[in-house]
Tab-separated table of C-alpha atoms in Angstrom:
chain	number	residue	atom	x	y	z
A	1	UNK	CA	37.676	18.322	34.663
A	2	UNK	CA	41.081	18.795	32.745
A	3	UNK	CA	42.702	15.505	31.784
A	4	UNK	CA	45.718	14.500	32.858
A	5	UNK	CA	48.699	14.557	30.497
A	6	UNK	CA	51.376	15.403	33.128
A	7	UNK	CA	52.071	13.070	36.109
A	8	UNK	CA	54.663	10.180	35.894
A	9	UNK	CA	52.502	7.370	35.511
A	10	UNK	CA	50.894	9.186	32.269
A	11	UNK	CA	53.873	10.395	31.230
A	12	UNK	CA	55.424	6.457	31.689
A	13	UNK	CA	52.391	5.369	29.347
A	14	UNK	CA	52.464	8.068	26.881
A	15	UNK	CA	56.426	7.856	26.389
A	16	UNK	CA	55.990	4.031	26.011
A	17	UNK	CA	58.364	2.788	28.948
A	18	UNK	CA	55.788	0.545	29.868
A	19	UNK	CA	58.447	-1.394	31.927
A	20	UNK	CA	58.869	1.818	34.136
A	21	UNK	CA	55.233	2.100	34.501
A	22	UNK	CA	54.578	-1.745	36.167
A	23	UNK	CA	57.477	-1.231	37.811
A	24	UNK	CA	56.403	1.600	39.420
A	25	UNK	CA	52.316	0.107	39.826
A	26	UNK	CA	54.312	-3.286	41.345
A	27	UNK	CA	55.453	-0.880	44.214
A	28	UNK	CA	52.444	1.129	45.097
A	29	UNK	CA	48.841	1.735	43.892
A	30	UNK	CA	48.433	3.713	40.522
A	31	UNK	CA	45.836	5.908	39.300
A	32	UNK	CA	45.722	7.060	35.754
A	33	UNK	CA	42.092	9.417	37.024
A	34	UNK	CA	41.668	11.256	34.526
A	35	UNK	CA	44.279	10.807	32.313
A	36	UNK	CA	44.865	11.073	28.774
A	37	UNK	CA	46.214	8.158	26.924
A	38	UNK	CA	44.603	8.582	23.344
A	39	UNK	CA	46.313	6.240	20.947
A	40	UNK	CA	48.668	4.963	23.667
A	41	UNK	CA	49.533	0.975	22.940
A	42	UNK	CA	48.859	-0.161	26.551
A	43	UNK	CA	49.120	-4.248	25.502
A	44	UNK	CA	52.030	-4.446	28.081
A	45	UNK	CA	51.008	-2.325	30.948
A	46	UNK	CA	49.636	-4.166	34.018
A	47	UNK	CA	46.381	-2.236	34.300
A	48	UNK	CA	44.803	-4.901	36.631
A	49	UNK	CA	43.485	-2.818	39.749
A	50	UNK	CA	44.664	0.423	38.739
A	51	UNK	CA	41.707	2.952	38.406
A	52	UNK	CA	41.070	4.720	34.896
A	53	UNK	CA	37.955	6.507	36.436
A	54	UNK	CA	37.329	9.047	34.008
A	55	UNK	CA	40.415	8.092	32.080
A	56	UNK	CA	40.407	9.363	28.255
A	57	UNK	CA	41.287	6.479	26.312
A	58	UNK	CA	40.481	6.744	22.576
A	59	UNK	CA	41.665	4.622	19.604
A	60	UNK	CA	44.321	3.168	22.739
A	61	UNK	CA	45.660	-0.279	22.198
A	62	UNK	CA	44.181	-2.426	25.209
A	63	UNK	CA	44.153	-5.521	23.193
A	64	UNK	CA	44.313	-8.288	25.807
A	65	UNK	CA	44.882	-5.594	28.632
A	66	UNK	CA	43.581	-7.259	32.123
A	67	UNK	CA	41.203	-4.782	33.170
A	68	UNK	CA	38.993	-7.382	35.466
A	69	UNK	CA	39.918	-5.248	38.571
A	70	UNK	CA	40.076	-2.013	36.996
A	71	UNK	CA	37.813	0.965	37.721
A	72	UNK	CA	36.818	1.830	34.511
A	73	UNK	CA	33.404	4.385	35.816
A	74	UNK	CA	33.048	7.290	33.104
A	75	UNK	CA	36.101	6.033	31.057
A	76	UNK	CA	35.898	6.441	27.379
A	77	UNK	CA	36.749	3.971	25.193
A	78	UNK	CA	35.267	5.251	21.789
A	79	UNK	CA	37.365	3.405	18.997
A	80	UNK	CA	39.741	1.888	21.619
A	81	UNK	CA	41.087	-1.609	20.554
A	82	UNK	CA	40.012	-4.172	22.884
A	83	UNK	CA	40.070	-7.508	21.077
A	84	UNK	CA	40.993	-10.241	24.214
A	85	UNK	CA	40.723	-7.556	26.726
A	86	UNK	CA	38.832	-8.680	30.048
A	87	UNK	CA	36.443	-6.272	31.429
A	88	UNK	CA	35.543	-6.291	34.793
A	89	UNK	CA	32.431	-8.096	35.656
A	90	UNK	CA	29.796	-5.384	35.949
A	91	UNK	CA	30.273	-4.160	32.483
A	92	UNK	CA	28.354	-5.828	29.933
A	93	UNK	CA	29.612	-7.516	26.902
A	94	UNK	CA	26.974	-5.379	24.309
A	95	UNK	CA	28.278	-2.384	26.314
């Protein structure tokens, strides 16, 4: 599957007009499926129940990112930071 570089909430993320982006998830559901956001800061984005199901997120910022509701399945986080970031409840801390 090709990831996702393209569509406007990627785009929001990528461009770092992270206010645009929760604007936009505070008036409908998001999904970043898929999408590419290597070495995107994502500290400010509300990230709570969006889904990031296969999302490609290496060496991002998610330092204390709420991610408790988040669909994280097949997401890679290799080198992400993710000091103070809550995981949702199925994921193991030693994963």
């Amino acid at each position: 599957m090709a990831l996702d570089r393209d569509s406007v909430p990627v785009l929001l993320l990528r461009e770092e007009k992270v206010d645009e982006f929760n604007a936009l998830a505070a008036e409908r559901p998001v999904s970043l499926e898929n999408a590419d956001l290597r070495m995107v800061d994502l500290r400010r984005a509300t990230l709570t129940k969006v889904s990031l199901r296969g999302a490609y997120l290496r060496s991002a910022d998610l330092r204390g990112v709420d991610l408790s509701d988040a669909d994280l399945t097949g997401a890679s986080l290799h080198d992400a930071r993710i000091s103070g970031c809550l995981f949702p409840m199925n994921i193991a801390a030693d994963e």
